[in-house]
């Protein structure tokens, strides 16, 4: 299926984000600093501006409450702010005070002191905030404060958080491959979250980067009129200490808290994760080599971190996949990004994949086209696990989207099928080198999965445009006796070029491949793209190599048998 959405004009907020970035980038050009030296302090100042806006609003509420309270004023009591998830800012750490310091002040020292004071009065932020502002020239730092002060205090909703994420993403793009270590594009994360539907429970990310998976999960909960701070218990792990700080700042910007720990997920199970989590979201590094398998031997076997064994190849993809699987409880769901090569990997990885598929946990596979990531152009695959899919109506049991009318009513037992989706030709072109999904495209894909699962459709994201596309593709033509209200009621079906619910027997016949292209095919009248042709050719070539290997082994066996007969 091909759906290329038109480019969109900047909204007011998008224009503000770009203007702020351009101004900050212009200052960086004269700073004589590396991008990595500049990015974290800039994000720290955006964080401070946001923290002051929330602090000011809470202070106004406390001031109003104190007028009618016998207890007196609580304006300068940190617990009065913490109780509502707001950071307390001592006088010396307030953005407006820093902005109005007299000329000649050592700005770097003052901002560093402000960050230390915030950590002192908000213990959960200890060690998180940047304190390297002494590397900035005082005049440049004053200009940077002035630039960031132009963010209106009147911004509503999550606009501040989106500015922070815009800077995160643009820094990631600027830093190339290194940027990919801490940032996953929002549209990818949004689709993962919409399909996972993390309404309530414990959520884990073992390579959490700057925490975008948690932020998007919180947005999902908020969009469904719940309080994410009370609905989600956030747990993350990240190898790089500086990235842990980015994640904790990002959570704080969005009014969230979580248990984010620094450590190498291969060797350190810092959250005692096996069987404990309701949801897992992840974008791990692909194709990592040189993992010390000797250190993993004690974690292999049923009920452990690597239940299906260690791959013999020097590639960590199937280590990550097993870590994700093993972290889920008996009704847990996972959604994660993975290299395309993992879907078809041979040898010991194929054997692990077979066991994984036969466990009936693999739920949905989505093929993603190139250029949706800032740091790599290669396509990838989104994997989804659902350990509850073997029981009827998982939506009502754990994942509270109501069951759907006329869509299977939530009673499908999906144990023996996997849904494959080809979304490679669904996108919006952002610029020459980058693509994304629009809210309508994300809503369409997520509702396709809901149709398959028998859950109620949810157009919170994507609205009428997502609804119209779903009805166009999955709406059934009704006869004259059908009530008008039932016309175009979407029902799941296999759609060539878009989706296919494949049985385990069909998957076994394909060598336990989880590559959507092997099952979905091409729509009638739709030309095979260069990318599809290359994939088909690679598949045929793999099959040819397998047959050639078998032929050589058979030839050697025959030759050996003939020799034995002749020498007898």
C-alpha atoms as one frame of an Amber mdcrd trajectory, in Angstrom:
protein
   0.000   0.000   0.000   1.289   3.440  -0.927   0.214   6.447   1.173   2.524
   9.446   0.910   1.080  12.326   2.928   1.637  15.914   1.749   4.204  18.089
   3.486   2.707  20.314   6.149   3.204  24.004   6.797   4.751  24.975  10.114
   2.360  25.478  12.987   2.988  28.352  15.385   4.749  26.019  17.819   6.883
  24.464  15.071   7.908  27.947  13.925   8.821  28.842  17.530  10.921  25.683
  17.869  12.805  26.450  14.655  13.365  30.098  15.599  14.763  29.096  18.992
  17.014  26.500  17.396  18.320  28.913  14.777  19.130  31.499  17.451  20.836
  28.966  19.740  22.744  27.491  16.809  23.967  30.931  15.777  25.343  31.473
  19.290  27.014  28.054  19.194  28.814  29.045  15.994  30.702  31.687  17.978
  31.192  29.644  21.116  34.215  27.582  20.052  32.665  24.478  21.612  31.980
  20.968  20.344  28.336  20.089  19.717  28.447  17.587  22.587  29.781  20.279
  24.958  27.053  22.710  23.953  23.974  20.504  23.768  23.552  19.402  27.386
  23.913  22.926  28.884  21.407  24.319  26.356  18.919  21.583  27.248  19.551
  22.418  30.911  18.533  26.052  30.347  15.357  25.017  28.489  14.635  22.735
  31.438  15.155  25.644  33.863  12.801  27.906  31.907  10.123  25.229  31.973
  10.700  24.501  35.667  10.236  28.202  36.472   6.913  28.369  34.622   5.558
  25.403  36.570   7.048  26.767  39.799   5.396  30.143  39.226   1.993  28.571
  38.616   2.250  26.470  41.777   3.466  29.456  43.795   0.412  31.435  42.682
  -1.879  28.586  43.788  -0.163  28.358  47.183  -0.357  32.126  47.632  -4.093
  32.050  46.964  -4.580  29.111  49.340  -2.577  30.758  52.140  -4.962  33.719
  52.236  -7.715  31.474  53.613  -5.547  29.035  55.589  -4.883  29.165  59.315
  -1.579  27.420  58.750  -0.073  30.417  57.020   2.064  30.714  53.922   3.806
  27.676  52.420   5.358  29.636  49.554   8.910  28.687  50.541   8.356  25.090
  51.634   9.735  22.626  49.037   7.306  19.817  50.057   4.357  22.031  49.058
   5.712  21.938  45.494   6.891  18.324  45.462   3.415  17.111  46.467   2.129
  18.190  43.039   5.154  17.030  41.060   6.632  20.533  40.783  10.297  21.369
  41.384  10.999  23.929  44.091  13.277  26.738  42.874  15.202  28.718  45.485
  15.473  32.439  44.737  19.009  32.240  43.321  17.964  29.510  40.848  15.060
  31.267  39.190  15.362  31.929  35.487  14.232  35.563  35.639  16.820  36.330
  38.315  19.621  34.847  36.209  18.326  36.724  33.184  18.557  40.064  34.987
  21.986  39.720  36.597  24.102  42.856  36.099  26.683  43.116  33.344  30.096
  41.888  34.440  28.679  38.996  36.490  30.433  35.639  36.083  27.417  33.999
  34.446  28.880  30.484  34.318  29.401  30.413  38.083  25.927  31.785  38.775
  24.171  29.224  36.541  26.225  26.362  37.998  25.249  27.537  41.509  21.595
  27.673  40.418  21.708  24.072  39.200  23.319  22.913  42.462  20.672  24.742
  44.493  17.877  23.023  42.534  19.449  19.618  43.175  19.812  20.460  46.880
  16.129  21.331  47.324  14.860  18.555  45.028  16.778  15.427  46.088  15.377
  13.228  43.290  17.233  15.479  40.812  20.620  14.983  42.509  23.429  14.593
  39.974  21.125  15.182  37.019  21.495  18.816  35.979  24.428  20.111  33.891
  27.030  22.132  35.778  29.566  22.939  33.056  28.469  26.498  32.322  31.915
  27.857  33.229  33.059  26.879  29.726  30.779  29.563  28.264  31.793  33.171
  27.803  29.585  35.251  30.153  28.288  37.435  27.332  27.346  34.415  25.205
  25.613  32.743  28.174  23.626  35.915  28.842  22.520  35.951  25.194  21.534
  32.306  25.409  19.404  32.999  28.487  17.780  35.885  26.649  17.013  33.644
  23.645  15.419  30.946  25.781  13.440  33.563  27.741  11.445  34.203  24.560
   9.646  30.882  25.117   6.243  32.201  26.216   5.228  31.352  29.769   1.681
  31.062  28.432   2.364  27.929  26.380  -0.300  25.346  27.145  -0.328  21.577
  27.400   2.843  19.769  26.463   4.288  22.562  24.309   7.333  23.059  26.571
   8.110  19.355  26.466   7.868  19.383  22.677  10.378  22.244  22.471  12.762
  20.204  24.645  12.236  17.186  22.369  12.735  19.305  19.262  16.160  20.348
  20.581  16.950  16.744  21.539  16.062  15.551  18.054  17.916  18.327  16.261
  21.014  17.787  18.378  20.728  14.064  17.560  20.583  14.854  13.861  23.619
  17.132  14.178  25.650  14.563  16.107  25.095  11.812  13.539  25.485   8.223
  14.711  26.159   9.303  18.310  22.815  11.100  18.328  21.051   7.831  17.628
  22.215   6.596  21.010  19.886   8.939  22.848  16.976   9.770  20.536  14.297
   7.827  18.667  12.124   9.916  16.304   8.739  10.785  17.772   6.626   9.200
  15.035   8.330   5.807  15.529   7.812   6.015  19.287   4.209   7.118  18.821
   3.336   4.054  16.721   5.024   1.724  19.224   3.002   3.269  22.040  -0.324
   3.301  20.170  -0.028  -0.416  19.371   1.200  -1.290  22.864  -1.528   0.813
  24.616   0.220   1.250  27.990  -2.758   2.395  30.064  -1.613   1.258  33.491
   1.276  -0.665  34.994   5.027  -1.081  35.181   6.908  -0.005  32.054  10.547
  -0.765  31.191  13.090   0.493  28.648  16.505  -1.221  28.818  18.186   1.204
  26.394  16.168   4.242  27.353  18.285   6.995  25.785  16.724  10.359  26.629
  13.471   8.797  27.824  11.260   9.449  24.797   9.428   6.122  25.147   8.282
   7.087  28.641   7.225  10.573  27.586   5.120   9.255  24.700   3.540   6.630
  26.972   2.581   9.416  29.387   1.049  11.375  26.505  -1.004   8.325  25.548
  -2.345   8.031  29.091  -3.092  11.783  29.252  -4.888  11.669  25.892  -7.222
   9.065  27.424  -7.955  11.379  30.373  -5.853   9.647  33.002  -2.948  10.909
  35.124   0.279   9.261  33.899   2.082   9.976  37.164  -0.354   7.692  38.984
  -0.933   5.178  36.162   2.639   4.348  35.083   5.620   3.136  37.104   8.632
   4.083  34.968  11.837   2.013  34.967  14.775   2.604  32.640  18.368   1.574
  32.113  21.032   3.255  30.004  24.713   2.515  29.474  25.960   6.126  29.179
  25.840   8.252  32.329  25.367  11.546  30.441  22.356  10.045  28.653  20.860
   8.967  31.988  20.946  12.631  32.987  19.204  13.624  29.735  16.470  11.068
  30.405  15.866  12.252  33.951  15.739  15.881  32.809  13.318  14.919  30.042
  11.028  13.185  32.536  11.140  16.203  34.842  10.295  18.572  31.963   7.133
  16.513  31.429   6.253  16.351  35.124   7.254  12.692  35.444   9.538  10.722
  37.726  11.074   7.331  37.170  13.733   4.901  38.291  16.452   5.432  35.662
  19.694   3.549  36.322  23.091   3.512  34.634  24.467   0.154  33.561  25.120
  -2.294  30.739  21.895  -4.252  30.125  23.702  -7.367  28.839  25.462  -7.967
  32.137  23.503  -5.976  34.736  19.869  -6.696  35.592  19.399  -3.533  37.634
  15.597  -3.797  37.791  15.425  -7.545  38.553  13.390  -7.587  35.361  12.502
 -11.222  34.633   8.724 -11.607  34.569   8.026  -8.294  36.334   6.822  -5.848
  33.693   3.486  -5.090  32.069   5.057  -3.167  29.181   8.421  -2.853  27.512
   9.397  -0.256  24.909  12.870  -0.194  23.397  15.145   0.911  20.592  18.391
  -0.989  21.273  21.640  -0.580  19.346  21.631  -2.897  16.313  24.164  -5.614
  15.465  26.432  -5.079  18.475  29.474  -7.381  18.520  32.026  -8.466  21.127
  29.547  -9.162  23.931  31.263 -11.415  26.497  29.096 -14.526  26.379  31.009
 -16.116  29.254  29.460 -13.514  31.566  25.966 -14.481  30.388  26.103 -18.273
  30.903  24.469 -18.181  34.335  21.417 -16.340  32.939  20.477 -18.974  30.309
  17.448 -21.247  30.549  13.698 -21.223  31.264  12.661 -18.461  33.653  15.928
 -16.608  33.150  17.075 -13.638  31.104  17.970 -15.719  28.021  15.354 -18.492
  28.036  16.043 -19.750  24.489  19.855 -19.932  24.666  22.751 -17.776  23.474
  23.287 -17.223  19.741  26.567 -18.585  18.409  27.043 -15.601  16.088  28.870
 -12.488  17.313  25.751 -10.348  17.169  23.675  -9.134  20.144  20.312  -8.730
  18.381  18.911 -11.967  19.809  20.294 -11.144  23.226  18.207  -7.963  23.243
  15.136  -9.768  21.894  15.309 -12.343  24.691  15.849  -9.670  27.344  12.664
  -7.981  26.127  10.701 -11.240  26.080  11.869 -12.382  29.523  11.070  -9.048
  31.205   7.331  -9.434  30.521   4.895 -10.902  32.998   2.279 -13.451  31.906
   0.103 -10.747  30.292   2.859  -8.341  29.302   3.286  -6.554  25.981   6.485
  -5.351  24.302   7.165  -3.103  21.334  10.673  -2.472  20.052  12.772  -1.483
  17.048  15.084  -4.085  15.506  17.430  -4.438  12.554  15.801  -5.999   9.482
  18.426  -8.730   9.429  17.077 -10.202  12.684  13.792 -11.164  11.006  15.536
 -13.658   8.692  18.768 -14.476  10.535  19.919 -18.079  10.062  21.665 -20.747
  12.116  21.428 -20.425  15.920  19.456 -17.190  15.638  16.863 -18.995  13.507
  16.543 -21.647  16.203  15.975 -18.979  18.883  13.403 -17.317  16.628  11.596
 -20.643  16.149  11.292 -21.101  19.913  10.123 -17.535  20.309   7.409 -17.957
  17.656   6.310 -21.291  19.099   5.953 -19.626  22.515   3.007 -17.770  20.894
   4.203 -14.385  22.176   4.992 -12.786  18.792   1.949 -10.654  17.969   2.686
  -8.096  15.236   5.592  -7.316  12.875   5.769  -3.974  11.040   8.213  -3.287
   8.194   9.455   0.320   8.289  10.929   2.098   5.273  14.229   4.006   5.068
  14.967   7.522   6.353  12.637   7.525   9.353  15.649   7.722  11.674  17.874
  10.772  11.903  21.135   8.868  12.122  20.751   5.897   9.765  19.005   5.637
   6.416  18.419   1.878   6.507  14.921   0.411   6.940  14.089  -1.496  10.132
  11.326  -3.632  11.650   9.063  -3.030  14.645   8.421  -6.139  16.735   5.489
  -6.565  19.119   5.058  -9.273  21.743   1.852 -10.006  23.644   2.022 -12.818
  26.171  -1.713 -12.512  26.810  -2.757 -13.178  23.216  -3.443 -16.874  23.889
  -6.357 -15.933  26.171  -9.657 -14.473  24.906 -10.301 -10.743  25.161  -6.890
  -9.496  26.346  -8.164  -5.955  25.849 -10.596  -6.278  28.719  -8.230  -8.276
  30.915  -5.164  -6.078  30.982  -5.178  -3.531  28.192  -8.431  -1.649  28.696
  -9.398  -0.616  25.212 -12.992  -1.902  25.136 -13.794  -4.779  22.831 -15.180
  -3.857  19.443 -18.611  -4.263  17.987 -18.733  -6.372  14.851 -14.951  -6.738
  14.846 -14.654 -10.085  16.587 -15.767  -8.619  19.916 -12.368  -9.225  21.461
 -12.757 -13.015  21.374 -10.083 -13.929  18.867  -7.531 -16.421  20.045  -4.512
 -15.144  18.132  -2.170 -17.790  19.525  -1.502 -19.441  16.178  -1.210 -16.328
  13.999   1.102 -13.339  13.618   0.025 -10.098  11.972   2.482  -8.801   9.357
   2.230  -5.174   8.178   4.216  -3.539   5.382   4.389   0.191   6.201   7.435
   0.942   4.052   5.425   3.008   1.580   3.443   4.940   4.182   5.140   8.198
   5.184   5.400  11.965   4.877   8.564  13.404   3.336   9.999  15.957   5.795
  13.006  16.901   3.684  15.212  15.194   1.128  16.813  12.884   3.701  14.092
  12.410   6.321  10.613  10.942   6.541   8.031  10.590   9.293   4.513   9.328
   9.881   1.652  11.773  10.300  -0.826  11.355  13.201  -3.406  10.059  10.709
  -0.979   7.435   9.372  -0.073   6.347  12.906  -3.761   6.201  13.852  -4.530
   4.133  10.742  -1.772   1.577  11.441  -2.648   1.310  15.142  -6.332   0.782
  14.350  -5.411  -1.865  11.779  -3.843  -3.762  14.697  -6.927  -3.134  16.848
  -9.107  -4.595  14.093  -6.931  -7.701  14.062  -7.031  -8.009  17.864 -10.785
  -7.403  18.051 -10.377  -4.276  20.166 -12.505  -1.160  19.823 -11.207   1.378
  17.344  -9.657   4.488  18.874  -9.279   7.668  16.825  -7.827   9.793  19.622
  -4.757  10.038  17.415  -5.442  10.606  13.723  -9.099  11.571  14.031 -11.354
  11.592  10.991  -8.524  11.188   8.494  -7.438   7.905  10.096 -11.069   6.792
  10.273 -11.672   7.565   6.583  -8.577   5.641   5.472  -9.470   2.642   7.633
 -13.004   2.573   6.214 -11.633   2.942   2.690  -9.318  -0.055   3.093 -11.268
  -2.305   5.485 -14.870  -1.107   5.139 -17.191  -3.784   3.770 -19.799  -2.976
   1.162 -23.203  -3.733   2.641 -26.393  -4.917   0.917 -29.653  -2.963   0.860
 -30.913  -4.620   4.054 -27.977  -3.439   6.137 -28.772  -0.467   8.439 -27.199
   2.767   7.280 -25.247   3.026  10.522 -23.482  -0.237   9.658 -22.281   0.863
   6.229 -18.506   0.783   5.811 -17.998  -0.906   9.208 -14.320  -1.898   9.095
 -13.522  -5.579   9.526 -10.081  -7.107   9.476  -8.982  -8.895   6.325  -5.710
  -9.654   4.599  -4.864  -6.824   2.195  -2.147  -7.573  -0.405   0.631  -5.027
  -0.127  -0.429  -3.979   3.396  -1.158  -6.769   5.869  -1.465 -10.515   6.332
  -2.379 -12.619   9.377  -0.101 -15.618   8.828  -0.477 -18.944  10.618   2.378
 -20.674  12.386   2.362 -23.309   9.637   2.845 -20.608   7.010   5.664 -19.105
   9.069   7.325 -22.501   9.482   7.127 -23.001   5.712   9.076 -19.759   5.327
  11.919 -20.978   7.538  10.489 -19.219  10.616  11.016 -15.868   8.923   9.413
 -12.808  10.538  10.010 -10.605   7.512   6.656  -8.976   6.564   7.649  -8.851
   2.887   7.520 -12.660   2.685   3.827 -12.722   3.613   2.198  -9.435   2.613
   3.059  -9.450  -1.107   2.255  -6.622  -3.525  -1.180  -5.120  -4.210  -2.777
  -5.844  -7.586  -1.695  -3.272 -10.166   1.056  -1.955  -7.885   4.545  -2.009
  -9.346   7.295  -3.774  -7.460   9.601  -1.085  -6.064  13.389  -1.284  -6.315
  13.464  -1.890  -2.569  10.942  -4.746  -2.812  12.781  -6.258  -5.774  16.072
  -6.147  -3.880  14.449  -7.844  -0.871  12.868 -10.543  -3.051  16.184 -11.117
  -4.815  17.990 -11.405  -1.475  15.386 -13.940  -0.300  15.745 -16.004  -3.467
  19.530 -15.786  -3.209  19.407 -17.025   0.397  17.257 -19.956  -0.687  19.652
 -20.688  -3.544  22.634 -20.635  -1.164  20.796 -23.012   1.173  20.039 -25.390
  -1.695  23.629 -25.147  -2.976  24.966 -25.957   0.495  22.658 -28.955   0.751
  23.679 -30.062  -2.752  27.387 -29.870  -1.868  26.809 -31.870   1.319  24.831
 -34.476  -0.648  27.530 -34.585  -3.321  30.194 -35.158  -0.658  28.106 -37.914
   0.957  27.597 -39.671  -2.393  31.286 -39.408  -3.247  32.236 -40.825   0.158
  29.782 -43.725  -0.206  31.033 -44.538  -3.727  34.636 -44.517  -2.480  33.789
 -46.904   0.354  32.036 -49.271  -2.076  34.956 -49.236  -4.525  37.511 -49.834
  -1.774  35.521 -52.656  -0.177
